Amino acid sequence: MLLLIALANVDVFAFGFLPGFRGYPAEQSMLDSIFTMARMVLVDGRAFPLFAALFGYGLVQLLQNRGSAEPARSSRLLRRRGMWLVVIGFVHGMLLFTADIVALYGLCALVFAGLVVRLSDRGLLTVALSLVALALLTGAVRGLPAEALGQAGVVTATPTIFGGDVVGALQARMSEWALGAIRLFGLMPAVLFGVYAGRKSVLTWGPERKRVLGLVAFTGLAAGIVAGVPSALMAASVWTDPPIGIAAIAGTLHLAGGYAAAAGYLALFALLAATVRRPPGLIVKALSVSGQRSLTLYLSQSLLFLVLFDPDFFGLGDRFGIALNSAVAAGVWIVGVLSALLMDRLSIRGPAEVLLRSLTYWPVARSAGPRSR
């Protein structure tokens, strides 16, 4: 998951090109076009709902770990967690990455805390399906040409507070961060679908469910790939100057395909988990300890991308194309995995996870007072 997120985010740090469909460069080499098409059908708009679904899944696990706590207390816990995620996401946006998603997840937790605790499975699915229309609308907007979205000029690097003009940089970053809140509408249904999947514990289904998981994995990923082809052709500059209406439809299909692919990836992960031997090998161990520190690694990816691409640091943003950016993303992910292995060897928990847990439970722990052993 962190690899998919790195691939989805790396180009946001790049600059110095004329934007085309979905922000990809309007002019690309053949190799870059191949990478763009692959990422469009497998990563772009697919990692986003998948990460959201896993966040919803995690909310259910959080509640299950608390046992039979009353609904009101459980709702307050989710809201506290959501509030601090918004704070962490805001700081992340101001310092490192304005296209932050942590704050969006926090907003989802704030909005849906009561629904997650109280709604039945049918009610949860009803609310999720009713929000899909808004999500599809955001897909149509993302499918519009760069000129229609006011992105006709050459992409420039977003100012950072490290460049000297702290006030100006914060103003620019706050505007970008706030504008990104529109992505919340594309996120909310995925979070609720993840909550439903968490209630059914789909990631821990036994061998008797392999056929169902296999069917969902195949059909979901196949549908996601097919639905993403029109947008992929446009993003790779193979299909140039499509009519606005066609581009909007392609954007809608791309988003719908993202939801299908997210379900496929989720089922695929469950199938892979069912095949893990005990004790796990090094690769599975590395992925596991990385997942335990996912927030820390997500934030550290932004830090490394900023240092590598921003003109205030190494300034590689205008030198690489899509293919090399993809290689950099994979390299940053590998660094994160190796760091997680080292932290696990040294028995160090993820700093961001420790901070979030401390902030979430601080009022509870303070009111409870010292415990006796």
Coordinates of C-alpha atoms in Angstrom, one line a residue:
M1 CA 0.0 0.0 0.0
L2 CA 2.8 2.4 0.9
L3 CA 4.4 1.7 -2.5
L4 CA 1.2 2.5 -4.3
I5 CA 0.9 5.8 -2.3
A6 CA 4.5 6.7 -3.2
L7 CA 3.9 6.1 -6.9
A8 CA 0.6 8.2 -6.7
N9 CA 2.3 11.1 -4.9
V10 CA 5.7 11.4 -6.4
D11 CA 4.7 13.5 -9.4
V12 CA 3.0 16.1 -7.2
F13 CA 6.5 17.1 -6.1
A14 CA 7.7 17.5 -9.7
F15 CA 7.6 20.8 -11.6
G16 CA 8.8 22.5 -14.7
F17 CA 6.4 21.0 -17.3
L18 CA 3.3 22.0 -19.1
P19 CA 0.4 20.0 -17.5
G20 CA -2.0 17.8 -19.5
F21 CA -4.7 15.4 -18.5
R22 CA -4.9 14.9 -14.6
G23 CA -1.7 16.9 -14.2
Y24 CA 0.6 14.6 -16.2
P25 CA 3.1 16.3 -18.5
A26 CA 1.5 17.3 -21.8
E27 CA 4.6 16.1 -23.7
Q28 CA 6.1 12.7 -22.8
S29 CA 8.7 10.3 -24.2
M30 CA 7.5 6.9 -25.3
L31 CA 8.9 5.3 -22.1
D32 CA 7.2 7.9 -19.9
S33 CA 3.9 7.3 -21.8
I34 CA 4.2 3.6 -21.1
F35 CA 4.7 4.3 -17.4
T36 CA 1.9 6.8 -17.3
M37 CA -0.6 4.3 -18.8
A38 CA 0.5 1.6 -16.4
R39 CA 0.2 3.9 -13.4
M40 CA -3.1 5.3 -14.6
V41 CA -4.8 1.9 -14.7
L42 CA -3.1 0.4 -11.6
V43 CA -2.3 3.2 -9.2
D44 CA -3.7 6.7 -10.1
G45 CA -7.2 6.9 -8.5
R46 CA -6.8 3.3 -7.2
A47 CA -4.4 3.8 -4.2
F48 CA -6.6 6.6 -2.9
P49 CA -9.9 4.7 -2.4
L50 CA -7.9 1.6 -1.3
F51 CA -6.1 3.5 1.5
A52 CA -9.4 5.0 2.5
A53 CA -11.1 1.6 2.7
L54 CA -8.2 0.3 4.8
F55 CA -8.6 3.4 7.1
G56 CA -12.3 2.5 7.5
Y57 CA -11.3 -1.1 8.2
G58 CA -8.9 0.2 10.9
L59 CA -11.6 2.2 12.6
V60 CA -13.6 -1.1 13.1
Q61 CA -10.5 -2.8 14.5
L62 CA -10.0 0.2 16.9
L63 CA -13.5 -0.3 18.2
Q64 CA -13.2 -4.0 18.4
N65 CA -10.1 -3.7 20.5
R66 CA -12.1 -1.7 23.0
G67 CA -14.5 -4.5 23.5
S68 CA -18.0 -3.6 24.7
A69 CA -17.6 0.1 25.3
E70 CA -20.8 2.0 25.1
P71 CA -21.6 3.7 21.7
A72 CA -21.2 7.3 23.1
R73 CA -17.7 6.6 24.4
S74 CA -16.7 4.8 21.2
S75 CA -18.0 7.8 19.1
R76 CA -15.9 10.2 21.2
L77 CA -12.9 8.0 20.8
L78 CA -13.2 8.1 17.0
R79 CA -13.8 11.8 17.0
R80 CA -10.7 12.4 19.1
R81 CA -8.7 10.3 16.8
G82 CA -10.2 12.2 13.8
M83 CA -9.5 15.6 15.3
W84 CA -5.8 14.8 15.9
L85 CA -5.5 13.3 12.4
V86 CA -6.7 16.7 11.0
V87 CA -4.1 18.5 13.1
I88 CA -1.3 16.2 12.0
G89 CA -2.5 16.4 8.4
F90 CA -2.5 20.2 8.5
V91 CA 1.0 20.4 9.9
H92 CA 2.0 17.9 7.2
G93 CA 0.5 20.1 4.5
M94 CA 2.1 23.3 5.7
L95 CA 5.6 21.8 6.1
L96 CA 5.8 19.0 3.5
F97 CA 2.9 18.0 1.2
T98 CA -0.1 20.1 0.4
A99 CA -2.0 17.2 -1.2
D100 CA -2.1 15.6 2.3
I101 CA -4.7 12.8 2.9
V102 CA -4.3 12.4 6.6
A103 CA -6.5 15.3 7.4
L104 CA -9.2 14.0 5.0
Y105 CA -9.3 10.8 6.9
G106 CA -9.6 12.7 10.1
L107 CA -12.5 14.6 8.8
C108 CA -14.2 11.3 7.7
A109 CA -13.7 10.0 11.3
L110 CA -15.3 13.2 12.7
V111 CA -18.2 13.1 10.3
F112 CA -18.9 9.3 10.4
A113 CA -18.0 8.5 14.1
G114 CA -21.7 8.1 15.1
L115 CA -22.6 6.2 11.9
V116 CA -19.7 3.7 12.3
V117 CA -20.8 2.9 15.9
R118 CA -24.6 2.8 15.5
L119 CA -25.6 2.0 11.9
S120 CA -26.5 -1.5 10.8
D121 CA -24.7 -3.1 7.9
R122 CA -27.6 -2.3 5.6
G123 CA -27.7 1.3 6.8
L124 CA -24.0 1.7 6.3
L125 CA -24.1 0.5 2.7
T126 CA -27.1 2.7 2.0
V127 CA -25.2 5.8 3.2
A128 CA -22.1 4.8 1.2
L129 CA -24.0 4.2 -2.0
S130 CA -25.9 7.5 -1.6
L131 CA -22.5 9.3 -1.5
V132 CA -21.1 7.6 -4.6
A133 CA -22.9 10.2 -6.8
L134 CA -20.9 13.0 -5.2
A135 CA -17.7 10.9 -5.6
L136 CA -18.4 10.4 -9.3
L137 CA -18.9 14.1 -9.8
T138 CA -15.5 14.8 -8.5
G139 CA -14.2 12.3 -11.0
A140 CA -15.8 14.2 -13.8
V141 CA -14.2 17.4 -12.6
R142 CA -10.8 15.7 -12.5
G143 CA -11.3 14.6 -16.1
L144 CA -11.6 18.2 -17.4
P145 CA -8.7 19.6 -19.5
A146 CA -6.0 21.5 -17.6
E147 CA -7.1 24.8 -19.2
A148 CA -10.6 24.3 -17.8
L149 CA -9.2 23.8 -14.3
G150 CA -6.9 26.9 -14.5
Q151 CA -3.7 24.8 -14.9
A152 CA -2.6 26.0 -18.3
G153 CA 0.7 27.4 -17.2
V154 CA 4.0 25.6 -16.5
V155 CA 3.9 23.8 -13.2
T156 CA 6.0 25.5 -10.6
A157 CA 7.1 24.2 -7.2
T158 CA 4.9 25.2 -4.3
P159 CA 6.9 27.6 -2.0
T160 CA 8.1 26.1 1.2
I161 CA 8.8 27.7 4.5
F162 CA 12.5 26.8 4.0
G163 CA 12.9 29.3 1.2
G164 CA 12.9 32.4 3.3
D165 CA 9.3 33.9 2.8
V166 CA 7.6 32.0 5.6
V167 CA 4.3 34.0 5.5
G168 CA 3.9 33.9 1.7
A169 CA 4.7 30.2 1.6
L170 CA 2.2 29.4 4.4
Q171 CA -0.5 31.4 2.6
A172 CA 0.2 29.5 -0.7
R173 CA 0.3 26.1 1.0
M174 CA -2.8 26.7 3.0
S175 CA -4.8 27.6 -0.2
E176 CA -3.6 24.4 -1.9
W177 CA -4.3 22.3 1.2
A178 CA -7.8 23.8 1.5
L179 CA -8.6 23.3 -2.2
G180 CA -7.7 19.7 -1.9
A181 CA -10.6 19.2 0.5
I182 CA -12.8 18.6 -2.5
R183 CA -11.2 15.1 -2.6
L184 CA -13.2 14.4 0.6
F185 CA -16.3 13.6 -1.5
G186 CA -14.4 11.0 -3.4
L187 CA -13.1 9.5 -0.2
M188 CA -16.1 9.2 2.0
P189 CA -17.8 6.2 0.3
A190 CA -14.6 4.2 0.3
V191 CA -14.2 4.8 4.1
L192 CA -17.7 3.4 4.7
F193 CA -17.1 0.5 2.4
G194 CA -14.0 -0.2 4.4
V195 CA -16.0 -0.1 7.6
Y196 CA -18.4 -2.7 6.2
A197 CA -15.4 -4.9 5.1
G198 CA -14.0 -4.5 8.7
R199 CA -17.2 -5.7 10.2
K200 CA -17.1 -8.8 8.0
S201 CA -13.4 -9.2 8.7
V202 CA -12.7 -9.9 5.1
L203 CA -8.9 -9.7 5.5
T204 CA -8.9 -12.7 7.9
W205 CA -11.3 -14.9 5.9
G206 CA -10.3 -18.6 5.9
P207 CA -9.6 -20.9 3.1
E208 CA -13.3 -21.6 2.6
R209 CA -13.7 -18.0 1.2
K210 CA -10.8 -18.2 -1.3
R211 CA -13.1 -18.6 -4.3
V212 CA -15.1 -15.5 -3.4
L213 CA -11.9 -13.5 -2.7
G214 CA -10.4 -14.7 -6.0
L215 CA -13.5 -13.7 -7.9
V216 CA -13.5 -10.2 -6.3
A217 CA -9.8 -9.8 -6.9
F218 CA -10.0 -10.7 -10.6
T219 CA -13.2 -8.8 -11.5
G220 CA -12.3 -5.8 -9.4
L221 CA -8.8 -5.3 -10.9
A222 CA -10.0 -6.2 -14.4
A223 CA -12.8 -3.6 -14.2
G224 CA -10.4 -1.0 -12.8
I225 CA -8.0 -1.5 -15.6
V226 CA -10.6 -1.4 -18.4
A227 CA -12.4 1.6 -16.9
G228 CA -9.0 3.4 -16.6
V229 CA -7.9 2.9 -20.2
P230 CA -9.6 6.1 -21.7
S231 CA -8.1 8.3 -19.0
A232 CA -4.7 6.5 -19.4
L233 CA -4.6 7.3 -23.1
M234 CA -5.4 10.9 -22.4
A235 CA -2.8 11.2 -19.6
A236 CA -0.1 9.6 -21.8
S237 CA -0.8 12.1 -24.6
V238 CA -1.8 9.3 -26.9
W239 CA -5.4 10.6 -27.2
T240 CA -5.0 14.3 -27.5
D241 CA -7.6 17.1 -27.4
P242 CA -10.7 15.0 -26.6
P243 CA -14.1 16.8 -26.3
I244 CA -14.7 18.2 -22.8
G245 CA -17.8 16.0 -22.4
I246 CA -15.8 12.8 -23.3
A247 CA -13.0 13.8 -21.0
A248 CA -15.5 14.3 -18.1
I249 CA -17.0 10.8 -18.8
A250 CA -13.5 9.3 -18.9
G251 CA -12.8 10.9 -15.5
T252 CA -16.0 9.5 -14.1
L253 CA -15.2 6.0 -15.4
H254 CA -11.7 6.4 -14.0
L255 CA -13.0 7.1 -10.5
A256 CA -15.6 4.3 -10.7
G257 CA -12.8 2.0 -11.9
G258 CA -10.7 3.1 -8.9
Y259 CA -13.4 1.8 -6.5
A260 CA -13.5 -1.5 -8.3
A261 CA -9.7 -1.8 -8.3
A262 CA -9.6 -1.0 -4.6
A263 CA -12.0 -3.9 -3.9
G264 CA -9.8 -6.1 -6.1
Y265 CA -6.6 -5.1 -4.3
L266 CA -8.3 -5.6 -0.9
A267 CA -9.3 -9.1 -1.9
L268 CA -5.9 -9.8 -3.4
F269 CA -4.2 -8.7 -0.1
A270 CA -6.5 -11.1 1.8
L271 CA -5.6 -13.9 -0.5
L272 CA -1.9 -13.2 -0.1
A273 CA -2.3 -13.0 3.7
A274 CA -3.9 -16.4 3.7
T275 CA -0.9 -18.0 2.1
V276 CA 1.7 -16.6 4.6
R277 CA 3.5 -19.3 6.5
R278 CA 4.3 -19.1 10.1
P279 CA 6.8 -17.8 11.1
P280 CA 6.8 -15.4 8.2
G281 CA 9.8 -14.9 5.9
L282 CA 11.8 -11.7 5.7
I283 CA 9.7 -10.1 2.9
V284 CA 6.4 -10.6 4.8
K285 CA 8.1 -9.5 8.0
A286 CA 9.3 -6.3 6.3
L287 CA 5.8 -5.6 5.0
S288 CA 4.3 -6.3 8.3
V289 CA 6.5 -4.0 10.4
S290 CA 6.1 -1.3 7.7
G291 CA 2.3 -1.5 8.0
Q292 CA 2.7 -1.1 11.8
R293 CA 4.4 2.2 11.1
S294 CA 2.4 3.2 8.1
L295 CA 1.7 6.8 9.2
T296 CA 5.3 7.4 10.1
L297 CA 6.4 6.0 6.7
Y298 CA 3.8 8.0 4.8
L299 CA 5.0 11.2 6.4
S300 CA 8.7 10.3 5.8
Q301 CA 8.0 9.7 2.1
S302 CA 6.8 13.3 1.9
L303 CA 10.0 14.5 3.6
L304 CA 12.2 12.6 1.3
F305 CA 10.3 13.7 -1.9
L306 CA 10.5 17.3 -0.8
V307 CA 14.3 17.1 -0.1
L308 CA 14.9 15.4 -3.5
F309 CA 12.6 17.4 -5.8
D310 CA 12.1 20.9 -4.3
P311 CA 14.3 23.8 -5.6
D312 CA 15.1 24.8 -2.0
F313 CA 17.0 21.5 -1.6
F314 CA 18.3 19.1 -4.4
G315 CA 15.9 20.5 -7.0
L316 CA 15.4 17.4 -9.1
G317 CA 11.8 18.3 -9.9
D318 CA 12.3 19.6 -13.4
R319 CA 14.9 16.9 -14.5
F320 CA 13.0 13.6 -14.3
G321 CA 10.1 12.2 -16.3
I322 CA 7.3 9.8 -15.3
A323 CA 9.5 6.7 -15.6
L324 CA 12.4 8.1 -13.5
N325 CA 9.9 9.5 -11.0
S326 CA 8.5 6.1 -10.6
A327 CA 11.9 4.7 -9.9
V328 CA 12.5 7.3 -7.3
A329 CA 9.2 6.5 -5.7
A330 CA 10.1 2.8 -5.5
G331 CA 13.5 3.7 -4.0
V332 CA 11.9 5.9 -1.3
W333 CA 9.5 3.1 -0.5
I334 CA 12.4 0.6 -0.1
V335 CA 14.2 3.1 2.2
G336 CA 11.1 3.2 4.3
V337 CA 10.8 -0.6 4.5
L338 CA 14.4 -0.9 5.5
S339 CA 13.9 1.8 8.1
A340 CA 10.9 -0.1 9.5
L341 CA 12.9 -3.3 9.8
L342 CA 15.6 -1.4 11.7
M343 CA 13.1 0.2 14.0
D344 CA 11.6 -3.2 14.7
R345 CA 15.0 -4.8 15.4
L346 CA 15.6 -1.9 17.9
S347 CA 12.1 -2.3 19.3
I348 CA 11.2 1.3 18.3
R349 CA 7.6 2.0 17.5
G350 CA 6.7 4.5 14.8
P351 CA 7.0 8.0 16.2
A352 CA 3.8 9.2 14.4
E353 CA 1.8 6.2 15.7
V354 CA 3.0 6.9 19.2
L355 CA 2.1 10.5 18.9
L356 CA -1.4 9.8 17.5
R357 CA -2.1 7.2 20.1
S358 CA -0.9 9.4 23.0
L359 CA -3.1 12.3 21.8
T360 CA -6.1 10.1 21.1
Y361 CA -6.1 8.5 24.6
W362 CA -4.6 11.4 26.6
P363 CA -8.0 12.7 27.9
V364 CA -9.0 9.2 28.9
A365 CA -5.8 8.3 30.5
R366 CA -5.7 11.6 32.4
S367 CA -9.2 11.2 33.7
A368 CA -8.5 7.6 34.7
G369 CA -5.5 8.6 36.9
P370 CA -2.7 6.3 37.8
R371 CA -3.2 2.5 37.5
S372 CA -2.3 0.1 40.2
R373 CA -0.5 -3.1 39.3

